[in-house]
PDB file of C-alpha atoms in Angstrom:
ATOM      1  CA  MET T 171     136.583 125.688 104.563  1.00  0.00           C
ATOM      2  CA  TYR T 172     132.968 124.662 104.184  1.00  0.00           C
ATOM      3  CA  GLU T 173     130.699 126.178 106.832  1.00  0.00           C
ATOM      4  CA  LEU T 174     127.203 125.330 105.580  1.00  0.00           C
ATOM      5  CA  ILE T 175     125.691 122.352 103.801  1.00  0.00           C
ATOM      6  CA  ALA T 176     122.286 122.700 102.099  1.00  0.00           C
ATOM      7  CA  ILE T 177     120.452 119.478 101.334  1.00  0.00           C
ATOM      8  CA  ASP T 178     117.283 118.681  99.421  1.00  0.00           C
ATOM      9  CA  LEU T 179     114.942 116.159 101.053  1.00  0.00           C
ATOM     10  CA  ASP T 180     113.021 113.887  98.687  1.00  0.00           C
ATOM     11  CA  GLY T 181     115.330 111.964  96.394  1.00  0.00           C
ATOM     12  CA  THR T 182     118.434 113.263  98.181  1.00  0.00           C
ATOM     13  CA  LEU T 183     118.566 113.054 101.989  1.00  0.00           C
ATOM     14  CA  LEU T 184     115.536 110.762 102.241  1.00  0.00           C
ATOM     15  CA  ASP T 185     115.423 107.286 100.758  1.00  0.00           C
ATOM     16  CA  ASP T 186     112.495 106.179  98.617  1.00  0.00           C
ATOM     17  CA  ASP T 187     110.581 105.185 101.768  1.00  0.00           C
ATOM     18  CA  LYS T 188     110.895 108.835 102.918  1.00  0.00           C
ATOM     19  CA  ASN T 189     113.224 107.987 105.804  1.00  0.00           C
ATOM     20  CA  ILE T 190     116.567 109.409 106.931  1.00  0.00           C
ATOM     21  CA  THR T 191     118.927 106.446 107.186  1.00  0.00           C
ATOM     22  CA  LYS T 192     121.039 106.034 110.312  1.00  0.00           C
ATOM     23  CA  GLU T 193     124.142 106.671 108.206  1.00  0.00           C
ATOM     24  CA  ASN T 194     122.854 109.998 106.862  1.00  0.00           C
ATOM     25  CA  LEU T 195     121.660 111.042 110.311  1.00  0.00           C
ATOM     26  CA  LYS T 196     125.008 110.306 111.947  1.00  0.00           C
ATOM     27  CA  ALA T 197     126.780 112.278 109.224  1.00  0.00           C
ATOM     28  CA  LEU T 198     124.524 115.284 109.907  1.00  0.00           C
ATOM     29  CA  ASN T 199     125.100 114.961 113.634  1.00  0.00           C
ATOM     30  CA  TRP T 200     128.842 115.018 112.954  1.00  0.00           C
ATOM     31  CA  CYS T 201     128.391 118.266 111.005  1.00  0.00           C
ATOM     32  CA  LYS T 202     126.533 119.768 113.955  1.00  0.00           C
ATOM     33  CA  LYS T 203     129.383 118.887 116.318  1.00  0.00           C
ATOM     34  CA  GLN T 204     131.827 120.534 113.899  1.00  0.00           C
ATOM     35  CA  ASN T 205     129.693 123.702 113.800  1.00  0.00           C
ATOM     36  CA  ILE T 206     128.878 123.109 110.148  1.00  0.00           C
ATOM     37  CA  ILE T 207     125.365 124.445 109.626  1.00  0.00           C
ATOM     38  CA  THR T 208     122.865 122.120 107.977  1.00  0.00           C
ATOM     39  CA  VAL T 209     120.037 123.722 106.001  1.00  0.00           C
ATOM     40  CA  LEU T 210     117.240 121.579 104.613  1.00  0.00           C
ATOM     41  CA  ALA T 211     115.945 122.953 101.310  1.00  0.00           C
ATOM     42  CA  SER T 212     112.738 121.342 100.106  1.00  0.00           C
ATOM     43  CA  GLY T 213     109.824 121.779  97.751  1.00  0.00           C
ATOM     44  CA  ARG T 214     107.598 120.481 100.540  1.00  0.00           C
ATOM     45  CA  GLY T 215     105.396 122.775 102.580  1.00  0.00           C
ATOM     46  CA  LEU T 216     106.127 124.168 106.025  1.00  0.00           C
ATOM     47  CA  SER T 217     104.700 121.413 108.217  1.00  0.00           C
ATOM     48  CA  ALA T 218     106.038 118.559 106.091  1.00  0.00           C
ATOM     49  CA  THR T 219     109.552 120.048 106.035  1.00  0.00           C
ATOM     50  CA  ARG T 220     109.533 120.978 109.715  1.00  0.00           C
ATOM     51  CA  SER T 221     108.719 117.391 110.688  1.00  0.00           C
ATOM     52  CA  ILE T 222     111.980 116.275 109.068  1.00  0.00           C
ATOM     53  CA  ALA T 223     113.937 119.234 110.481  1.00  0.00           C
ATOM     54  CA  LYS T 224     112.979 118.239 114.020  1.00  0.00           C
ATOM     55  CA  LYS T 225     114.785 114.937 113.524  1.00  0.00           C
ATOM     56  CA  ILE T 226     118.128 116.589 112.839  1.00  0.00           C
ATOM     57  CA  SER T 227     118.138 120.126 114.193  1.00  0.00           C
ATOM     58  CA  SER T 228     119.198 122.150 117.154  1.00  0.00           C
ATOM     59  CA  PHE T 229     116.946 124.931 118.426  1.00  0.00           C
ATOM     60  CA  ASN T 230     118.199 127.840 116.329  1.00  0.00           C
ATOM     61  CA  ASP T 231     118.427 126.215 112.910  1.00  0.00           C
ATOM     62  CA  TYR T 232     116.629 127.719 109.924  1.00  0.00           C
ATOM     63  CA  HIS T 233     115.467 125.804 106.879  1.00  0.00           C
ATOM     64  CA  ILE T 234     113.846 126.337 103.472  1.00  0.00           C
ATOM     65  CA  CYS T 235     110.539 125.007 102.150  1.00  0.00           C
ATOM     66  CA  CYS T 236     108.148 125.682  99.252  1.00  0.00           C
ATOM     67  CA  ASN T 237     111.084 125.724  96.813  1.00  0.00           C
ATOM     68  CA  GLY T 238     112.526 128.802  98.472  1.00  0.00           C
ATOM     69  CA  GLY T 239     109.233 130.589  99.070  1.00  0.00           C
ATOM     70  CA  LEU T 240     109.493 130.400 102.846  1.00  0.00           C
ATOM     71  CA  ILE T 241     112.205 130.235 105.533  1.00  0.00           C
ATOM     72  CA  PHE T 242     111.331 128.821 108.949  1.00  0.00           C
ATOM     73  CA  ASN T 243     112.816 127.995 112.323  1.00  0.00           C
ATOM     74  CA  THR T 244     112.712 124.373 113.427  1.00  0.00           C
ATOM     75  CA  TYR T 245     110.978 124.871 116.756  1.00  0.00           C
ATOM     76  CA  LYS T 246     109.956 128.511 116.954  1.00  0.00           C
ATOM     77  CA  GLU T 247     106.745 129.435 115.179  1.00  0.00           C
ATOM     78  CA  ASP T 248     108.280 132.348 113.285  1.00  0.00           C
ATOM     79  CA  HIS T 249     108.773 132.159 109.534  1.00  0.00           C
ATOM     80  CA  LYS T 250     109.618 134.511 106.700  1.00  0.00           C
ATOM     81  CA  ILE T 251     107.626 134.479 103.463  1.00  0.00           C
ATOM     82  CA  ILE T 252     109.922 135.369 100.590  1.00  0.00           C
ATOM     83  CA  LYS T 253     107.163 136.053  98.066  1.00  0.00           C
ATOM     84  CA  THR T 254     103.587 134.993  97.345  1.00  0.00           C
ATOM     85  CA  LEU T 255     101.881 134.529  93.993  1.00  0.00           C
ATOM     86  CA  ASN T 256     100.190 137.593  92.545  1.00  0.00           C
ATOM     87  CA  GLN T 257      96.525 137.233  93.507  1.00  0.00           C
ATOM     88  CA  ASN T 258      95.106 137.996  90.038  1.00  0.00           C
ATOM     89  CA  ASP T 259      97.547 135.621  88.344  1.00  0.00           C
ATOM     90  CA  PHE T 260      96.838 133.010  90.995  1.00  0.00           C
ATOM     91  CA  ASN T 261      93.073 133.143  90.447  1.00  0.00           C
ATOM     92  CA  ASN T 262      93.465 132.922  86.668  1.00  0.00           C
ATOM     93  CA  ILE T 263      95.870 130.000  86.910  1.00  0.00           C
ATOM     94  CA  ILE T 264      93.480 128.115  89.178  1.00  0.00           C
ATOM     95  CA  ASP T 265      90.690 128.647  86.613  1.00  0.00           C
ATOM     96  CA  ASP T 266      92.957 127.412  83.808  1.00  0.00           C
ATOM     97  CA  LEU T 267      94.021 124.335  85.774  1.00  0.00           C
ATOM     98  CA  ARG T 268      90.423 123.531  86.662  1.00  0.00           C
ATOM     99  CA  TYR T 269      89.525 123.720  82.964  1.00  0.00           C
ATOM    100  CA  ILE T 270      92.005 120.944  82.083  1.00  0.00           C
ATOM    101  CA  ASN T 271      90.961 118.927  85.182  1.00  0.00           C
ATOM    102  CA  ALA T 272      94.434 119.081  86.673  1.00  0.00           C
ATOM    103  CA  SER T 273      95.045 117.629  90.139  1.00  0.00           C
ATOM    104  CA  VAL T 274      95.883 120.803  92.037  1.00  0.00           C
ATOM    105  CA  GLY T 275      96.799 121.852  95.550  1.00  0.00           C
ATOM    106  CA  VAL T 276      98.031 125.142  96.994  1.00  0.00           C
ATOM    107  CA  GLN T 277     100.640 125.616  99.681  1.00  0.00           C
ATOM    108  CA  SER T 278     100.463 128.489 102.159  1.00  0.00           C
ATOM    109  CA  PRO T 279     102.140 128.875 105.565  1.00  0.00           C
ATOM    110  CA  ASP T 280      98.977 127.519 107.191  1.00  0.00           C
ATOM    111  CA  GLY T 281      98.786 124.226 105.320  1.00  0.00           C
ATOM    112  CA  PHE T 282      98.048 122.517 102.044  1.00  0.00           C
ATOM    113  CA  TYR T 283      94.731 123.410 100.409  1.00  0.00           C
ATOM    114  CA  TYR T 284      92.841 121.265  97.940  1.00  0.00           C
ATOM    115  CA  GLU T 285      89.425 120.931  96.288  1.00  0.00           C
ATOM    116  CA  ILE T 286      89.263 117.303  95.180  1.00  0.00           C
ATOM    117  CA  ASN T 287      89.586 114.451  97.652  1.00  0.00           C
ATOM    118  CA  THR T 288      91.965 112.472  95.447  1.00  0.00           C
ATOM    119  CA  ASN T 289      94.546 115.244  95.925  1.00  0.00           C
ATOM    120  CA  ALA T 290      94.525 114.704  99.668  1.00  0.00           C
ATOM    121  CA  ASP T 291      94.746 110.928  99.250  1.00  0.00           C
ATOM    122  CA  MET T 292      97.821 111.243  97.012  1.00  0.00           C
ATOM    123  CA  LEU T 293      99.585 113.503  99.486  1.00  0.00           C
ATOM    124  CA  LYS T 294      98.852 111.294 102.478  1.00  0.00           C
ATOM    125  CA  GLU T 295     100.119 108.263 100.557  1.00  0.00           C
ATOM    126  CA  LYS T 296     103.398 110.089 100.019  1.00  0.00           C
ATOM    127  CA  VAL T 297     103.511 110.824 103.777  1.00  0.00           C
ATOM    128  CA  PHE T 298     104.085 114.519 103.119  1.00  0.00           C
ATOM    129  CA  TYR T 299     101.183 115.765 105.235  1.00  0.00           C
ATOM    130  CA  SER T 300      99.072 114.781 108.186  1.00  0.00           C
ATOM    131  CA  ASP T 301      95.279 115.169 108.189  1.00  0.00           C
ATOM    132  CA  LYS T 302      95.446 118.425 110.176  1.00  0.00           C
ATOM    133  CA  ASP T 303      97.591 120.042 107.454  1.00  0.00           C
ATOM    134  CA  LEU T 304      95.187 119.189 104.622  1.00  0.00           C
ATOM    135  CA  ILE T 305      92.410 121.741 104.216  1.00  0.00           C
ATOM    136  CA  LYS T 306      89.536 121.437 101.743  1.00  0.00           C
ATOM    137  CA  ILE T 307      88.520 124.849 100.448  1.00  0.00           C
ATOM    138  CA  ASN T 308      87.726 126.843  97.325  1.00  0.00           C
ATOM    139  CA  LEU T 309      91.312 127.445  96.214  1.00  0.00           C
ATOM    140  CA  LYS T 310      90.607 131.052  95.298  1.00  0.00           C
ATOM    141  CA  ASN T 311      90.020 131.709  98.989  1.00  0.00           C
ATOM    142  CA  VAL T 312      93.557 130.706  99.975  1.00  0.00           C
ATOM    143  CA  LYS T 313      95.438 133.550 101.644  1.00  0.00           C
ATOM    144  CA  GLU T 314      99.170 133.958 101.002  1.00  0.00           C
ATOM    145  CA  PRO T 315      99.474 131.368  98.208  1.00  0.00           C
ATOM    146  CA  ILE T 316     103.168 130.535  97.987  1.00  0.00           C
ATOM    147  CA  LEU T 317     103.152 127.579  95.644  1.00  0.00           C
ATOM    148  CA  ILE T 318     100.777 125.610  93.411  1.00  0.00           C
ATOM    149  CA  THR T 319     101.365 121.873  93.204  1.00  0.00           C
ATOM    150  CA  CYS T 320     100.123 119.727  90.315  1.00  0.00           C
ATOM    151  CA  TYR T 321     100.177 115.943  90.160  1.00  0.00           C
ATOM    152  CA  ILE T 322     100.808 114.590  86.654  1.00  0.00           C
ATOM    153  CA  ASN T 323     100.606 111.089  85.190  1.00  0.00           C
ATOM    154  CA  ASN T 324     102.025 111.646  81.716  1.00  0.00           C
ATOM    155  CA  LYS T 325     103.782 114.068  79.365  1.00  0.00           C
ATOM    156  CA  LYS T 326     100.476 115.287  77.892  1.00  0.00           C
ATOM    157  CA  GLN T 327      99.438 116.612  81.291  1.00  0.00           C
ATOM    158  CA  TYR T 328     102.824 118.255  81.756  1.00  0.00           C
ATOM    159  CA  ASP T 329     102.586 119.951  78.358  1.00  0.00           C
ATOM    160  CA  GLU T 330      99.065 121.237  79.089  1.00  0.00           C
ATOM    161  CA  ILE T 331     100.181 122.762  82.369  1.00  0.00           C
ATOM    162  CA  PHE T 332     103.332 124.191  80.832  1.00  0.00           C
ATOM    163  CA  ASP T 333     101.260 125.866  78.087  1.00  0.00           C
ATOM    164  CA  ILE T 334      99.138 127.520  80.774  1.00  0.00           C
ATOM    165  CA  ILE T 335     102.114 128.771  82.760  1.00  0.00           C
ATOM    166  CA  LYS T 336     103.798 130.280  79.694  1.00  0.00           C
ATOM    167  CA  LYS T 337     101.150 133.011  79.778  1.00  0.00           C
ATOM    168  CA  TYR T 338     102.386 134.250  83.163  1.00  0.00           C
ATOM    169  CA  ASP T 339     105.638 135.669  84.494  1.00  0.00           C
ATOM    170  CA  ILE T 340     106.185 132.887  87.012  1.00  0.00           C
ATOM    171  CA  ASN T 341     108.367 129.821  87.585  1.00  0.00           C
ATOM    172  CA  ILE T 342     107.595 126.160  86.994  1.00  0.00           C
ATOM    173  CA  THR T 343     109.729 123.237  88.077  1.00  0.00           C
ATOM    174  CA  GLN T 344     109.585 119.601  89.170  1.00  0.00           C
ATOM    175  CA  SER T 345     110.499 118.302  92.621  1.00  0.00           C
ATOM    176  CA  GLU T 346     109.781 114.696  91.684  1.00  0.00           C
ATOM    177  CA  LYS T 347     108.799 112.823  88.539  1.00  0.00           C
ATOM    178  CA  ASN T 348     105.039 113.254  89.015  1.00  0.00           C
ATOM    179  CA  TRP T 349     104.984 116.604  90.807  1.00  0.00           C
ATOM    180  CA  ILE T 350     105.085 120.071  89.251  1.00  0.00           C
ATOM    181  CA  GLU T 351     105.410 123.236  91.309  1.00  0.00           C
ATOM    182  CA  ILE T 352     104.352 126.729  90.192  1.00  0.00           C
ATOM    183  CA  PHE T 353     105.651 129.708  92.173  1.00  0.00           C
ATOM    184  CA  PRO T 354     106.644 133.375  91.840  1.00  0.00           C
ATOM    185  CA  LYS T 355     109.461 134.599  89.618  1.00  0.00           C
ATOM    186  CA  GLY T 356     112.671 135.138  91.546  1.00  0.00           C
ATOM    187  CA  VAL T 357     111.829 132.499  94.136  1.00  0.00           C
ATOM    188  CA  ASN T 358     114.238 129.576  94.290  1.00  0.00           C
ATOM    189  CA  LYS T 359     116.149 127.607  96.884  1.00  0.00           C
ATOM    190  CA  TYR T 360     119.400 129.477  96.331  1.00  0.00           C
ATOM    191  CA  ASN T 361     117.930 132.936  96.936  1.00  0.00           C
ATOM    192  CA  ALA T 362     116.438 131.708 100.206  1.00  0.00           C
ATOM    193  CA  LEU T 363     119.697 129.976 101.087  1.00  0.00           C
ATOM    194  CA  LYS T 364     121.605 133.190 100.524  1.00  0.00           C
ATOM    195  CA  ILE T 365     119.414 134.964 103.096  1.00  0.00           C
ATOM    196  CA  ILE T 366     120.282 132.293 105.665  1.00  0.00           C
ATOM    197  CA  ALA T 367     123.985 132.255 104.732  1.00  0.00           C
ATOM    198  CA  ASP T 368     124.189 136.059 104.946  1.00  0.00           C
ATOM    199  CA  SER T 369     122.697 135.955 108.442  1.00  0.00           C
ATOM    200  CA  TYR T 370     125.705 133.828 109.470  1.00  0.00           C
ATOM    201  CA  ASN T 371     128.157 135.890 107.357  1.00  0.00           C
ATOM    202  CA  ILE T 372     128.948 132.824 105.270  1.00  0.00           C
ATOM    203  CA  ASP T 373     130.240 133.391 101.737  1.00  0.00           C
ATOM    204  CA  LYS T 374     128.772 131.232  98.985  1.00  0.00           C
ATOM    205  CA  LYS T 375     132.208 129.703  98.320  1.00  0.00           C
ATOM    206  CA  ASN T 376     131.908 128.050 101.736  1.00  0.00           C
ATOM    207  CA  ILE T 377     128.558 126.405 100.954  1.00  0.00           C
ATOM    208  CA  ILE T 378     127.959 122.832  99.780  1.00  0.00           C
ATOM    209  CA  ALA T 379     124.598 122.164  98.114  1.00  0.00           C
ATOM    210  CA  ILE T 380     123.220 118.696  97.336  1.00  0.00           C
ATOM    211  CA  GLY T 381     120.124 117.856  95.283  1.00  0.00           C
ATOM    212  CA  ASP T 382     118.480 115.637  92.711  1.00  0.00           C
ATOM    213  CA  GLN T 383     115.856 117.563  90.705  1.00  0.00           C
ATOM    214  CA  THR T 384     115.357 120.689  88.600  1.00  0.00           C
ATOM    215  CA  ASN T 385     114.147 122.663  91.632  1.00  0.00           C
ATOM    216  CA  ASP T 386     117.698 122.291  92.992  1.00  0.00           C
ATOM    217  CA  ILE T 387     119.437 123.785  89.953  1.00  0.00           C
ATOM    218  CA  GLU T 388     119.954 127.351  91.210  1.00  0.00           C
ATOM    219  CA  MET T 389     121.125 126.136  94.614  1.00  0.00           C
ATOM    220  CA  VAL T 390     123.582 123.584  93.213  1.00  0.00           C
ATOM    221  CA  LYS T 391     124.822 125.872  90.430  1.00  0.00           C
ATOM    222  CA  ASN T 392     125.532 128.844  92.726  1.00  0.00           C
ATOM    223  CA  ALA T 393     126.971 127.117  95.791  1.00  0.00           C
ATOM    224  CA  GLY T 394     130.709 126.931  96.329  1.00  0.00           C
ATOM    225  CA  LEU T 395     130.445 123.201  95.682  1.00  0.00           C
ATOM    226  CA  GLY T 396     127.343 121.894  93.946  1.00  0.00           C
ATOM    227  CA  ILE T 397     126.761 118.153  94.105  1.00  0.00           C
ATOM    228  CA  CYS T 398     123.997 115.932  92.783  1.00  0.00           C
ATOM    229  CA  VAL T 399     123.219 112.377  93.805  1.00  0.00           C
ATOM    230  CA  LYS T 400     123.464 109.457  91.386  1.00  0.00           C
ATOM    231  CA  ASN T 401     119.695 109.396  90.809  1.00  0.00           C
ATOM    232  CA  ALA T 402     119.557 113.095  89.856  1.00  0.00           C
ATOM    233  CA  CYS T 403     117.889 114.309  86.665  1.00  0.00           C
ATOM    234  CA  LYS T 404     120.070 115.146  83.668  1.00  0.00           C
ATOM    235  CA  ASP T 405     119.490 118.911  83.905  1.00  0.00           C
ATOM    236  CA  LEU T 406     120.912 118.974  87.420  1.00  0.00           C
ATOM    237  CA  LYS T 407     123.832 116.716  86.521  1.00  0.00           C
ATOM    238  CA  ASP T 408     124.735 119.150  83.751  1.00  0.00           C
ATOM    239  CA  VAL T 409     125.264 122.044  86.207  1.00  0.00           C
ATOM    240  CA  SER T 410     126.798 120.090  89.114  1.00  0.00           C
ATOM    241  CA  ASP T 411     130.445 120.359  90.081  1.00  0.00           C
ATOM    242  CA  MET T 412     130.339 116.751  91.163  1.00  0.00           C
ATOM    243  CA  ILE T 413     128.064 113.728  90.687  1.00  0.00           C
ATOM    244  CA  SER T 414     128.001 111.305  93.590  1.00  0.00           C
ATOM    245  CA  PRO T 415     128.327 107.618  92.657  1.00  0.00           C
ATOM    246  CA  TYR T 416     125.717 106.933  95.337  1.00  0.00           C
ATOM    247  CA  SER T 417     121.940 107.365  95.149  1.00  0.00           C
ATOM    248  CA  ASN T 418     119.501 108.507  97.821  1.00  0.00           C
ATOM    249  CA  ASN T 419     118.935 104.816  98.598  1.00  0.00           C
ATOM    250  CA  GLN T 420     122.670 104.296  99.100  1.00  0.00           C
ATOM    251  CA  ASN T 421     123.314 106.925 101.788  1.00  0.00           C
ATOM    252  CA  ALA T 422     124.601 109.490  99.291  1.00  0.00           C
ATOM    253  CA  VAL T 423     124.646 112.335 101.833  1.00  0.00           C
ATOM    254  CA  TYR T 424     126.700 110.238 104.256  1.00  0.00           C
ATOM    255  CA  HIS T 425     129.259 109.420 101.560  1.00  0.00           C
ATOM    256  CA  ILE T 426     129.470 113.033 100.365  1.00  0.00           C
ATOM    257  CA  ILE T 427     130.100 114.365 103.869  1.00  0.00           C
ATOM    258  CA  LYS T 428     132.613 111.632 104.556  1.00  0.00           C
ATOM    259  CA  GLU T 429     134.597 112.279 101.375  1.00  0.00           C
ATOM    260  CA  ILE T 430     134.310 116.051 100.908  1.00  0.00           C
ATOM    261  CA  LEU T 431     134.703 117.040 104.546  1.00  0.00           C
ATOM    262  CA  LYS T 432     137.319 114.321 105.131  1.00  0.00           C
ATOM    263  CA  CYS T 433     135.562 113.057 108.201  1.00  0.00           C
ATOM    264  CA  SER T 434     137.862 110.316 109.473  1.00  0.00           C
ATOM    265  CA  ILE T 435     135.406 109.484 112.242  1.00  0.00           C
ATOM    266  CA  LEU T 436     132.754 108.557 109.692  1.00  0.00           C
ATOM    267  CA  LEU T 437     135.193 106.400 107.744  1.00  0.00           C
ATOM    268  CA  ASN T 438     135.036 103.707 110.416  1.00  0.00           C
ATOM    269  CA  ILE T 439     131.717 104.417 112.030  1.00  0.00           C
ATOM    270  CA  PHE T 440     129.854 101.541 110.404  1.00  0.00           C
ATOM    271  CA  ILE T 441     132.618  98.959 110.062  1.00  0.00           C
TER     272      ILE T 441
END
């Protein structure tokens, strides 16, 4: 019996307009009534993930942000940092990224830090952050750096950043087509999810995980049932137990819950 469902946000639960559809929301509310725990697992930062969590959660729910670098409670201010970037490595990486003129931001529990105004404009356009969460600062002064975000326009930029990261013992992944995340080795959504599952004494065989990008691979691969949406990248499809015939713009999460959890109520809810 499935007791926990972990869901990525962008490209999975949210449609391309960054909204939760009424179908997906009703499916999650059904899970709540059945005592099936919903865990959001996102590459977004704390504030941007919490804003979505408040739309679906009860008081005691815990969720994952920063690609597994941080666990937080929906309404309480407490959070658990899984691991931060090594300060020396972090400073060197920032220097290297500045040298190639990369568009860079840094996520910490306190907000998203940037140096160039265009970074803030890009993030606001994607409705990830509000003005109060965007902080202009010398990036080397960021305390508790959890994740470095880079915006890329083409493969050349990706290759340049990848060549930099190869020099360090850290992870690199993509949460969306134009966004690269750099974070500590050993940090991923599944490891954070396991901490939450263990707190509820839930075995991994009783977990469903749903995603769309490479930052979901560990979570989808290690869950009892790993599912990707139709619009998922090839690397995630290759490790998924199941590929949904529905995309994030077609209420994929609703259809997955309806079919996998055999929710007869949902079968007729929108007829």
